[in-house]
Structures are given as structure tokens and as C-alpha cells.
């Protein structure tokens, strides 16, 4: 099977090149990257005016499978990912049951191979049932193929237990993906702790709720030598601490989500829970710090924290609705519109944050466009404009604050392991 992706501009973060070339794919592998190739291909994808980039890798996705398949399944999540240009995703373990043993890891991986769309990796929980009391069966989950440990949705509040988990992560050479939120400080907070939110009658989540755990986790990484990856950073002091830690040589990397680098709490319309997520939307100063952190290389990754919930739950209003918004089908366009188009990132940096760096952190041989590598690719048009319409999402989730937003940057085709999984008509 020969696939030819014609007339695009190939972006390869590995050697920082941007080249006008056709990409020839044979049986799932990139065979030749060269201009104007004359071959009789079985299928041709026209990439005129587009970038041909390494398929996006989302390190932070909630698939809700097993246990809440009415919100999302491995299959609907994979389809949503393909629509968004993602060829690999890491599923978080806060499912029902929690992914704290090899059986549940196998369940998700088997389902992913049955679905046979993008690459899906399942992260393992740090503690049994995410209860924070006893370590989960980490060795067996490593054998089952988890790429990382994460207690996402919760923080392991027992520092000694977390230290033991980090020591095991070093032994098995996997990163720890950390959701930083002090469980005792958050209380009944639902939005950022600021004047506007207080006036609206909502209890706040202060920056310190995140910052104190970021500080602790960095110190635990220093103590254990673990590769610590900080999830969905939202505060300006997180960025400062990450910079300090990196300067000290501590193994820390970090991600930011599109909503956190593009929206503030002031953007929340009255009681709309599609703007409720954890961590919450912060202030302008925080957003500026996150953008600058991305630009300066302090923040390594853009991840979505794709968190589907039902319209009924999200209709309950900010106080009662669950935290979380979907993101797989809007991330690339929001990044293009808010960061690349506004001069914070180059297209090369976008490819680094959305593919190359996640691959490096996860230890995957991906995130590049090179001959001999798996053909995980996205054809991305940087100039096409459209209005985000959740009714078009492949995800079961419609909970997005970006409905009706005019964006620039369209995923035209997604190819995983040489198969065209999505092509925009
Ligand atoms: O907004 C969030 N949603 N934050 C989390 O930490 C969990 C996630 C979810 O699972 O819905
Ligand atoms: Zn989280
Ligand atoms: Zn999450």
C-alpha cells in the first residue's frame, strides 16, 4: 500500500527543518521525503498550502472507559483524537474501576487494538483506587505497558508514599505525571479565587492550591531523581518554579492546556459550567506567564486534559457541575490562533510542544517526520478559518468553552501508522 502526501511543507522538529516535499508512505512507514515524487500511489492526499507535521501526541486525555462509556469510549475518544490531528494519546487512569492493576491496562490496550485507529497508551494510577493509601501494582502495570504513572484528578497527599512511587518510577524508567492540587486547601472551591468570582458567589481555588504541590513535587523529584511531568499548569508561580528547577538540573517537564493559555476567569459568562475545569481559569497575569513560559521553552508540552461530561451534568451550573472540558478537537486550532498567529510560538515550536517533546518525555520513537519512521502525520492548514461547532465533534462530550469561537488553523488529514484516519472534505 503506497500513500503519497503531496505538495506540503514538511516540519521536522528533530532537525528543525521546514522543507517543501512530498512524503511517500509504504505499509505504514515513511519511505521517502523528497520534492515532486513521481509514483503511482494507491492513495494521494493533497497537502497544498499545508504543513505536514508529526502527528500530535496528547499526554493527557480522559477516555472514561471503563465505567462511564456514556461520556466517552476508547472508540469515540480515538475518533475525536484523529479529528484533532492526534495520532497518539495517553489515557488517564481515573476511570471506574481505576486503572491500578494490569487487568485494566490490558482492557484498554485490547480495546484500542480492536478499534485500530490511533495509538492509545494507558497510564497507571499511583495508588490503589486513587485513595492515596497504598501503592498500586506498579510493577505489573509496567509489564502490561504503561508509559507513565499518574494520580490525575487527585494529588497523592502522603509525601512519603509519593516518594516511594517516584523511586519505583526511576527503577522502571517511566515519568510521573503530576496533578498538583492540595486536597486540604481546595475545600469547596469551584473557580479561581478572585474578586469577580467572589462577587458572583463562587468559592475560589487560589493559586497556592497548585503552587504548594508544584513546590513539593519538584523537591520529591530532586530527592528521588524521578522524571516529573507537571500536568495542566495554570499559575505564574508554577512557571517560575519550573524554570528554577530546570536551571538546577532537576528532571522536570511541564504542560499547559489550550484553555489555560487562552482564557481567564473574566471570560466566564454567568454560571456556565463549560468554563469549569480543574485547575480553573486564572487571571491575565497567569495567562501571560504561561504564554511566555511556552515561548521561552520553560513549558515543554501542550496537552488537552480532554474531560468529557454529559450536558445534564454540565447544565447543573458552576457550583454543582463536574470539573472538566473536552479539548481533542479544538487544541490545534486554539494553539494556532492564540499562540502561533499572535507570535508566541513558531510552527516548529508548535510541533515540538504537541508532538516531539511529548514523545521524548514518554520515551516513544515518535514526534518526527523522517524516512524509516512510523507514518504518524497530520496535514495542517495554518490559514483556513472556521467557527468551532461542538455539534460536529466526534467526541461524545460537547462541553467546551470554545463553542462559536472563530479560529484559524484546520486539521485537513490525520494519518496513523500509514492509514488515513481522517480527511476533511
Ligand atoms: O477538569 C478536570 N477534569 N480536572 C481533573 O483533574 C479531572 C478531570 C476529569 O476527570 O473530569
Ligand atoms: Zn488533572
Ligand atoms: Zn486530567
Tab-separated table of C-alpha atoms and ligand atoms in Angstrom:
chain	number	residue	atom	x	y	z
A	1	UNK	CA	0.000	0.000	0.000
A	2	UNK	CA	1.539	3.276	-1.162
A	3	UNK	CA	0.318	6.618	0.159
A	4	UNK	CA	1.596	9.913	-1.212
A	5	UNK	CA	1.158	13.189	0.662
A	6	UNK	CA	1.762	15.804	-1.984
A	7	UNK	CA	2.836	19.446	-2.160
A	8	UNK	CA	3.075	20.172	1.558
A	9	UNK	CA	5.751	21.750	3.744
A	10	UNK	CA	7.321	19.110	5.964
A	11	UNK	CA	8.036	20.173	9.539
A	12	UNK	CA	10.605	18.014	11.300
A	13	UNK	CA	11.394	19.125	14.858
A	14	UNK	CA	14.209	16.563	15.155
A	15	UNK	CA	16.489	18.553	12.863
A	16	UNK	CA	14.470	21.787	12.889
A	17	UNK	CA	13.848	21.683	9.143
A	18	UNK	CA	10.963	23.070	7.159
A	19	UNK	CA	11.063	21.608	3.638
A	20	UNK	CA	8.762	21.713	0.616
A	21	UNK	CA	8.434	17.999	-0.181
A	22	UNK	CA	6.151	15.068	-0.883
A	23	UNK	CA	6.012	12.273	1.685
A	24	UNK	CA	5.768	8.720	0.386
A	25	UNK	CA	4.477	6.104	2.831
A	26	UNK	CA	4.709	2.375	2.281
A	27	UNK	CA	2.996	-0.114	4.594
A	28	UNK	CA	2.844	2.296	7.489
A	29	UNK	CA	6.432	3.536	7.262
A	30	UNK	CA	7.739	6.794	5.788
A	31	UNK	CA	9.662	5.645	2.737
A	32	UNK	CA	10.830	8.805	1.031
A	33	UNK	CA	10.712	12.539	1.680
A	34	UNK	CA	11.585	14.449	-1.485
A	35	UNK	CA	10.053	17.080	-3.755
A	36	UNK	CA	7.863	16.199	-6.719
A	37	UNK	CA	7.885	12.416	-6.446
A	38	UNK	CA	6.545	10.619	-9.473
A	39	UNK	CA	4.989	7.400	-8.181
A	40	UNK	CA	1.758	5.569	-8.763
A	41	UNK	CA	0.323	5.658	-5.259
A	42	UNK	CA	-2.769	3.796	-4.078
A	43	UNK	CA	-3.904	6.945	-2.359
A	44	UNK	CA	-2.931	10.606	-2.640
A	45	UNK	CA	-3.512	13.275	0.000
A	46	UNK	CA	-3.208	16.829	-1.296
A	47	UNK	CA	-1.301	18.992	1.187
A	48	UNK	CA	-1.097	22.144	-0.913
A	49	UNK	CA	-0.810	25.158	1.403
A	50	UNK	CA	-0.439	22.852	4.407
A	51	UNK	CA	2.189	21.788	6.856
A	52	UNK	CA	2.917	18.073	7.084
A	53	UNK	CA	3.750	17.699	10.756
A	54	UNK	CA	4.447	14.803	13.095
A	55	UNK	CA	1.080	13.544	14.366
A	56	UNK	CA	0.132	15.296	17.581
A	57	UNK	CA	0.660	13.423	20.857
A	58	UNK	CA	-1.695	14.255	23.701
A	59	UNK	CA	-0.206	13.247	27.033
A	60	UNK	CA	-3.400	13.953	28.936
A	61	UNK	CA	-6.778	12.546	27.906
A	62	UNK	CA	-9.748	11.192	29.873
A	63	UNK	CA	-11.443	8.411	27.891
A	64	UNK	CA	-13.992	7.389	30.587
A	65	UNK	CA	-13.610	3.772	29.508
A	66	UNK	CA	-14.123	1.554	31.503
A	67	UNK	CA	-17.098	2.655	33.550
A	68	UNK	CA	-18.523	5.830	32.076
A	69	UNK	CA	-18.945	4.874	28.454
A	70	UNK	CA	-21.932	7.206	28.161
A	71	UNK	CA	-19.403	10.062	28.379
A	72	UNK	CA	-16.724	8.631	26.047
A	73	UNK	CA	-15.361	5.287	24.923
A	74	UNK	CA	-11.982	4.232	23.616
A	75	UNK	CA	-13.534	4.331	20.144
A	76	UNK	CA	-15.222	7.755	20.307
A	77	UNK	CA	-12.179	9.216	22.028
A	78	UNK	CA	-9.909	7.783	19.325
A	79	UNK	CA	-12.117	9.242	16.590
A	80	UNK	CA	-12.149	12.633	18.279
A	81	UNK	CA	-8.370	12.474	18.602
A	82	UNK	CA	-7.941	11.657	14.904
A	83	UNK	CA	-10.176	14.609	14.000
A	84	UNK	CA	-7.983	16.833	16.112
A	85	UNK	CA	-4.769	15.670	14.432
A	86	UNK	CA	-3.648	13.409	17.300
A	87	UNK	CA	-2.059	10.078	16.419
A	88	UNK	CA	-1.094	9.083	19.961
A	89	UNK	CA	-2.817	9.766	23.268
A	90	UNK	CA	-2.212	8.841	26.874
A	91	UNK	CA	-5.387	7.903	28.763
A	92	UNK	CA	-5.616	8.928	32.398
A	93	UNK	CA	-6.400	6.232	34.972
A	94	UNK	CA	-9.313	7.875	36.862
A	95	UNK	CA	-11.832	5.506	35.294
A	96	UNK	CA	-14.318	3.170	37.003
A	97	UNK	CA	-12.635	0.979	38.097
A	98	UNK	CA	-9.426	2.957	38.455
A	99	UNK	CA	-6.527	1.697	36.334
A	100	UNK	CA	-4.464	0.416	39.266
A	101	UNK	CA	-3.646	-3.106	38.047
A	102	UNK	CA	-2.531	-4.917	34.889
A	103	UNK	CA	-6.015	-6.232	34.036
A	104	UNK	CA	-7.467	-2.777	33.456
A	105	UNK	CA	-4.384	-1.722	31.482
A	106	UNK	CA	-4.867	-4.771	29.232
A	107	UNK	CA	-8.586	-3.998	28.912
A	108	UNK	CA	-7.900	-0.530	27.492
A	109	UNK	CA	-4.993	-1.634	25.311
A	110	UNK	CA	-7.062	-4.538	23.890
A	111	UNK	CA	-9.956	-2.229	23.180
A	112	UNK	CA	-7.569	0.175	21.455
A	113	UNK	CA	-6.202	-2.552	19.220
A	114	UNK	CA	-9.731	-3.724	18.349
A	115	UNK	CA	-10.680	-0.157	17.421
A	116	UNK	CA	-7.460	0.073	15.381
A	117	UNK	CA	-7.313	3.817	14.966
A	118	UNK	CA	-4.679	5.942	16.665
A	119	UNK	CA	-2.067	4.762	19.197
A	120	UNK	CA	-3.560	4.674	22.692
A	121	UNK	CA	-1.436	4.271	25.801
A	122	UNK	CA	-2.916	3.789	29.239
A	123	UNK	CA	-1.278	5.424	32.249
A	124	UNK	CA	-1.387	3.651	35.603
A	125	UNK	CA	-2.617	5.122	38.885
A	126	UNK	CA	-0.075	5.701	41.639
A	127	UNK	CA	-2.266	4.317	44.433
A	128	UNK	CA	-4.943	1.652	44.668
A	129	UNK	CA	-8.334	3.139	43.786
A	130	UNK	CA	-6.628	6.557	43.804
A	131	UNK	CA	-7.291	6.528	47.527
A	132	UNK	CA	-3.797	7.701	48.384
A	133	UNK	CA	-3.252	4.937	50.943
A	134	UNK	CA	-1.395	2.086	49.282
A	135	UNK	CA	0.670	1.886	46.088
A	136	UNK	CA	-0.998	0.195	43.141
A	137	UNK	CA	0.585	-2.811	41.426
A	138	UNK	CA	3.150	-0.690	39.608
A	139	UNK	CA	5.480	-3.497	38.504
A	140	UNK	CA	2.651	-5.482	36.880
A	141	UNK	CA	1.319	-2.355	35.162
A	142	UNK	CA	4.805	-1.604	33.810
A	143	UNK	CA	4.912	-5.132	32.416
A	144	UNK	CA	1.487	-4.507	30.882
A	145	UNK	CA	2.942	-1.494	29.089
A	146	UNK	CA	2.016	1.693	30.950
A	147	UNK	CA	4.114	4.612	29.681
A	148	UNK	CA	3.740	6.616	32.901
A	149	UNK	CA	2.276	6.812	36.394
A	150	UNK	CA	-0.343	9.409	37.261
A	151	UNK	CA	-2.837	10.042	40.025
A	152	UNK	CA	-4.578	12.595	37.806
A	153	UNK	CA	-7.754	14.088	39.188
A	154	UNK	CA	-6.163	13.844	42.614
A	155	UNK	CA	-2.849	14.529	44.293
A	156	UNK	CA	-1.068	11.895	46.350
A	157	UNK	CA	-1.096	13.899	49.581
A	158	UNK	CA	1.122	11.467	51.507
A	159	UNK	CA	4.595	12.688	50.520
A	160	UNK	CA	6.359	9.557	51.747
A	161	UNK	CA	4.074	7.325	49.667
A	162	UNK	CA	4.625	9.534	46.621
A	163	UNK	CA	8.367	9.347	47.199
A	164	UNK	CA	8.174	5.557	47.135
A	165	UNK	CA	6.213	5.713	43.873
A	166	UNK	CA	8.785	8.060	42.356
A	167	UNK	CA	11.570	5.699	43.373
A	168	UNK	CA	9.771	2.891	41.536
A	169	UNK	CA	9.275	5.188	38.530
A	170	UNK	CA	13.072	5.638	38.432
A	171	UNK	CA	13.555	1.875	38.645
A	172	UNK	CA	11.190	1.245	35.742
A	173	UNK	CA	12.311	4.337	33.818
A	174	UNK	CA	8.896	5.951	33.424
A	175	UNK	CA	7.797	9.514	34.171
A	176	UNK	CA	5.334	10.568	36.865
A	177	UNK	CA	2.586	12.850	35.547
A	178	UNK	CA	1.512	15.072	38.431
A	179	UNK	CA	-1.829	16.754	39.031
A	180	UNK	CA	-0.880	19.462	41.532
A	181	UNK	CA	-3.679	20.394	43.890
A	182	UNK	CA	-3.546	20.457	47.677
A	183	UNK	CA	-6.594	18.435	48.678
A	184	UNK	CA	-6.910	20.186	52.021
A	185	UNK	CA	-6.647	23.723	50.653
A	186	UNK	CA	-9.107	23.381	47.782
A	187	UNK	CA	-12.146	22.970	50.066
A	188	UNK	CA	-15.345	23.657	48.094
A	189	UNK	CA	-13.691	25.935	45.527
A	190	UNK	CA	-15.092	25.804	42.012
A	191	UNK	CA	-13.396	28.678	40.152
A	192	UNK	CA	-10.343	30.899	40.526
A	193	UNK	CA	-10.172	32.798	43.808
A	194	UNK	CA	-10.602	36.397	42.633
A	195	UNK	CA	-12.898	39.398	43.149
A	196	UNK	CA	-15.168	38.819	40.149
A	197	UNK	CA	-15.792	35.208	41.054
A	198	UNK	CA	-16.416	36.115	44.697
A	199	UNK	CA	-18.941	38.742	43.599
A	200	UNK	CA	-20.720	36.051	41.594
A	201	UNK	CA	-20.952	33.998	44.787
A	202	UNK	CA	-18.473	31.261	43.921
A	203	UNK	CA	-15.928	29.797	46.333
A	204	UNK	CA	-12.414	30.155	44.983
A	205	UNK	CA	-9.383	27.963	44.344
A	206	UNK	CA	-6.292	30.084	44.987
A	207	UNK	CA	-3.037	29.808	43.042
A	208	UNK	CA	-1.419	28.473	46.208
A	209	UNK	CA	-3.552	25.313	45.965
A	210	UNK	CA	-1.466	24.416	42.900
A	211	UNK	CA	1.800	26.131	43.829
A	212	UNK	CA	2.456	24.378	47.136
A	213	UNK	CA	2.183	20.958	45.485
A	214	UNK	CA	4.302	22.022	42.498
A	215	UNK	CA	6.995	23.025	45.001
A	216	UNK	CA	6.667	19.762	46.923
A	217	UNK	CA	6.685	17.574	43.831
A	218	UNK	CA	9.768	19.304	42.437
A	219	UNK	CA	11.528	18.633	45.735
A	220	UNK	CA	10.455	14.986	45.619
A	221	UNK	CA	11.813	14.728	42.061
A	222	UNK	CA	15.078	16.234	43.278
A	223	UNK	CA	15.185	13.769	46.157
A	224	UNK	CA	14.407	10.669	44.081
A	225	UNK	CA	15.778	11.546	40.649
A	226	UNK	CA	12.376	10.787	39.102
A	227	UNK	CA	11.287	12.323	35.811
A	228	UNK	CA	8.456	14.560	36.990
A	229	UNK	CA	5.997	15.955	34.456
A	230	UNK	CA	3.660	18.618	35.809
A	231	UNK	CA	0.168	18.391	34.319
A	232	UNK	CA	-2.009	21.326	33.269
A	233	UNK	CA	-0.006	24.114	34.912
A	234	UNK	CA	-2.132	27.203	35.417
A	235	UNK	CA	-0.258	29.706	37.588
A	236	UNK	CA	2.550	32.178	37.063
A	237	UNK	CA	4.452	30.834	40.062
A	238	UNK	CA	4.327	27.303	38.634
A	239	UNK	CA	6.227	28.678	35.634
A	240	UNK	CA	8.779	30.369	37.918
A	241	UNK	CA	9.330	27.205	39.931
A	242	UNK	CA	9.697	25.051	36.812
A	243	UNK	CA	12.310	27.457	35.483
A	244	UNK	CA	14.224	27.349	38.757
A	245	UNK	CA	14.055	23.564	38.876
A	246	UNK	CA	15.264	23.204	35.307
A	247	UNK	CA	18.142	25.582	35.993
A	248	UNK	CA	19.104	23.364	38.919
A	249	UNK	CA	19.154	20.296	36.692
A	250	UNK	CA	16.124	18.639	38.292
A	251	UNK	CA	14.295	16.300	35.885
A	252	UNK	CA	11.104	18.284	35.480
A	253	UNK	CA	8.941	18.964	32.436
A	254	UNK	CA	5.555	20.647	32.229
A	255	UNK	CA	2.405	21.002	30.182
A	256	UNK	CA	-0.184	23.721	29.670
A	257	UNK	CA	-3.687	23.287	28.241
A	258	UNK	CA	-5.190	25.468	25.484
A	259	UNK	CA	-7.903	26.805	27.806
A	260	UNK	CA	-5.335	27.954	30.354
A	261	UNK	CA	-3.246	29.876	27.820
A	262	UNK	CA	-6.243	31.477	26.088
A	263	UNK	CA	-8.954	32.256	28.668
A	264	UNK	CA	-9.192	33.983	32.053
A	265	UNK	CA	-11.810	33.803	34.791
A	266	UNK	CA	-13.115	37.134	33.470
A	267	UNK	CA	-14.223	35.301	30.304
A	268	UNK	CA	-16.695	33.139	32.223
A	269	UNK	CA	-20.270	34.050	31.345
A	270	UNK	CA	-22.734	33.866	34.229
A	271	UNK	CA	-22.906	30.343	35.642
A	272	UNK	CA	-21.723	28.495	32.522
A	273	UNK	CA	-20.115	25.220	33.647
A	274	UNK	CA	-18.469	24.751	30.252
A	275	UNK	CA	-15.862	27.087	31.740
A	276	UNK	CA	-15.405	24.941	34.841
A	277	UNK	CA	-12.311	22.799	34.981
A	278	UNK	CA	-9.598	21.884	37.421
A	279	UNK	CA	-7.289	23.749	37.712
A	280	UNK	CA	-9.573	26.711	36.993
A	281	UNK	CA	-9.182	29.568	34.524
A	282	UNK	CA	-6.860	32.079	36.182
A	283	UNK	CA	-6.001	35.757	35.643
A	284	UNK	CA	-4.438	37.711	32.802
A	285	UNK	CA	-1.079	37.743	34.594
A	286	UNK	CA	-1.126	33.949	34.800
A	287	UNK	CA	-2.113	33.564	31.135
A	288	UNK	CA	0.727	35.892	30.095
A	289	UNK	CA	3.214	33.909	32.193
A	290	UNK	CA	2.052	30.620	30.643
A	291	UNK	CA	2.386	32.025	27.118
A	292	UNK	CA	5.833	33.363	27.869
A	293	UNK	CA	6.783	30.065	29.505
A	294	UNK	CA	5.777	28.221	26.350
A	295	UNK	CA	7.691	30.673	24.175
A	296	UNK	CA	10.852	30.511	26.275
A	297	UNK	CA	10.892	26.716	26.453
A	298	UNK	CA	10.129	26.521	30.193
A	299	UNK	CA	6.850	24.790	29.356
A	300	UNK	CA	7.538	21.775	27.152
A	301	UNK	CA	4.128	20.474	26.187
A	302	UNK	CA	0.631	21.466	25.130
A	303	UNK	CA	-1.871	18.819	26.302
A	304	UNK	CA	-5.647	18.958	26.334
A	305	UNK	CA	-6.930	17.404	29.604
A	306	UNK	CA	-9.833	16.295	27.385
A	307	UNK	CA	-12.534	15.602	30.001
A	308	UNK	CA	-15.948	14.781	28.576
A	309	UNK	CA	-19.066	15.161	30.739
A	310	UNK	CA	-22.779	14.974	29.868
A	311	UNK	CA	-24.914	18.024	29.028
A	312	UNK	CA	-27.118	17.200	32.014
A	313	UNK	CA	-24.171	17.322	34.410
A	314	UNK	CA	-22.773	20.472	32.842
A	315	UNK	CA	-26.256	22.016	32.917
A	316	UNK	CA	-26.184	21.940	36.717
A	317	UNK	CA	-24.272	25.225	36.846
A	318	UNK	CA	-20.837	26.093	38.135
A	319	UNK	CA	-21.363	25.101	41.773
A	320	UNK	CA	-22.640	21.594	41.088
A	321	UNK	CA	-21.270	20.517	37.680
A	322	UNK	CA	-18.179	18.293	37.489
A	323	UNK	CA	-14.819	19.831	36.555
A	324	UNK	CA	-13.564	19.377	33.002
A	325	UNK	CA	-13.911	20.326	29.352
A	326	UNK	CA	-13.262	18.499	26.073
A	327	UNK	CA	-10.227	19.513	24.057
A	328	UNK	CA	-9.103	16.988	21.450
A	329	UNK	CA	-10.942	18.624	18.574
A	330	UNK	CA	-10.056	22.228	19.364
A	331	UNK	CA	-6.441	22.124	20.598
A	332	UNK	CA	-4.618	22.588	17.284
A	333	UNK	CA	-6.806	25.478	16.139
A	334	UNK	CA	-6.637	27.238	19.516
A	335	UNK	CA	-2.844	26.845	19.544
A	336	UNK	CA	-2.549	28.226	16.017
A	337	UNK	CA	-4.939	31.111	16.694
A	338	UNK	CA	-3.752	32.120	20.154
A	339	UNK	CA	-0.043	31.293	20.067
A	340	UNK	CA	1.365	30.892	16.551
A	341	UNK	CA	-0.693	33.596	14.879
A	342	UNK	CA	-0.015	36.010	17.743
A	343	UNK	CA	3.734	35.419	17.564
A	344	UNK	CA	4.282	33.482	20.794
A	345	UNK	CA	5.274	30.265	19.030
A	346	UNK	CA	6.646	29.355	15.624
A	347	UNK	CA	5.086	26.451	13.753
A	348	UNK	CA	8.236	24.476	14.642
A	349	UNK	CA	7.666	25.145	18.340
A	350	UNK	CA	4.039	24.080	17.952
A	351	UNK	CA	5.281	20.760	16.538
A	352	UNK	CA	7.711	20.458	19.458
A	353	UNK	CA	5.075	21.130	22.142
A	354	UNK	CA	2.377	18.996	20.533
A	355	UNK	CA	4.479	16.068	19.347
A	356	UNK	CA	8.262	15.990	19.634
A	357	UNK	CA	8.538	16.844	23.349
A	358	UNK	CA	5.684	14.568	24.481
A	359	UNK	CA	7.373	11.706	22.575
A	360	UNK	CA	10.669	12.408	24.317
A	361	UNK	CA	9.082	12.591	27.762
A	362	UNK	CA	7.185	9.333	27.187
A	363	UNK	CA	10.176	7.590	25.613
A	364	UNK	CA	8.388	6.999	22.305
A	365	UNK	CA	10.132	6.744	18.937
A	366	UNK	CA	7.720	9.320	17.522
A	367	UNK	CA	7.309	13.048	17.049
A	368	UNK	CA	9.454	13.299	13.911
A	369	UNK	CA	8.918	13.211	10.154
A	370	UNK	CA	11.779	11.058	8.904
A	371	UNK	CA	12.343	8.220	6.476
A	372	UNK	CA	12.162	4.818	8.166
A	373	UNK	CA	9.879	6.005	10.980
A	374	UNK	CA	6.218	5.153	11.509
A	375	UNK	CA	3.967	7.358	9.389
A	376	UNK	CA	2.130	9.221	12.147
A	377	UNK	CA	1.351	12.508	10.457
A	378	UNK	CA	-1.013	15.445	10.466
A	379	UNK	CA	-1.727	17.661	7.477
A	380	UNK	CA	-2.461	21.054	8.964
A	381	UNK	CA	-3.645	24.163	7.111
A	382	UNK	CA	-2.440	27.233	9.024
A	383	UNK	CA	-4.716	29.750	7.328
A	384	UNK	CA	-8.141	28.135	6.972
A	385	UNK	CA	-10.677	29.777	9.240
A	386	UNK	CA	-13.823	28.335	10.742
A	387	UNK	CA	-16.172	28.633	13.683
A	388	UNK	CA	-15.998	25.906	16.357
A	389	UNK	CA	-19.258	23.956	16.435
A	390	UNK	CA	-19.483	21.259	19.132
A	391	UNK	CA	-22.320	19.575	17.195
A	392	UNK	CA	-19.623	18.466	14.734
A	393	UNK	CA	-17.447	16.798	17.399
A	394	UNK	CA	-16.769	13.081	17.162
A	395	UNK	CA	-16.336	13.064	20.938
A	396	UNK	CA	-19.431	12.271	22.976
A	397	UNK	CA	-18.575	15.361	25.006
A	398	UNK	CA	-19.834	18.758	23.937
A	399	UNK	CA	-18.584	20.609	27.000
A	400	UNK	CA	-16.328	23.286	25.580
A	401	UNK	CA	-15.939	26.987	26.303
A	402	UNK	CA	-14.861	27.487	22.682
A	403	UNK	CA	-18.271	26.963	21.012
A	404	UNK	CA	-18.814	29.748	18.478
A	405	UNK	CA	-15.192	30.893	18.571
A	406	UNK	CA	-13.735	31.882	15.228
A	407	UNK	CA	-10.396	30.146	14.772
A	408	UNK	CA	-7.633	29.837	12.233
A	409	UNK	CA	-5.859	26.546	11.531
A	410	UNK	CA	-7.564	23.415	10.310
A	411	UNK	CA	-6.619	19.749	10.515
A	412	UNK	CA	-7.032	18.532	6.923
A	413	UNK	CA	-5.888	14.928	7.361
A	414	UNK	CA	-4.607	12.613	10.059
A	415	UNK	CA	-2.527	9.561	9.253
A	416	UNK	CA	-1.584	6.996	11.904
A	417	UNK	CA	0.716	4.088	11.094
A	418	UNK	CA	0.271	4.937	7.422
A	419	UNK	CA	-3.536	4.773	7.479
A	420	UNK	CA	-5.583	7.850	6.647
A	421	UNK	CA	-7.945	8.010	9.610
A	422	UNK	CA	-9.402	11.389	8.898
A	423	UNK	CA	-9.584	13.615	5.842
A	424	UNK	CA	-11.511	16.856	5.717
A	425	UNK	CA	-13.692	17.033	2.625
B	1	LIG	O1	-11.045	19.351	34.964
B	1	LIG	C1	-10.711	18.233	35.271
B	1	LIG	N1	-11.362	17.133	34.843
B	1	LIG	N2	-9.644	18.083	36.061
B	1	LIG	C2	-9.292	16.896	36.559
B	1	LIG	O2	-8.332	16.848	37.262
B	1	LIG	C3	-10.078	15.694	36.284
B	1	LIG	C4	-10.822	15.838	35.031
B	1	LIG	C5	-11.883	14.799	34.871
B	1	LIG	O3	-11.572	13.607	35.013
B	1	LIG	O4	-13.044	15.163	34.573
B	2	LIG	ZN1	-5.684	16.778	36.480
B	3	LIG	ZN1	-6.874	15.347	33.720
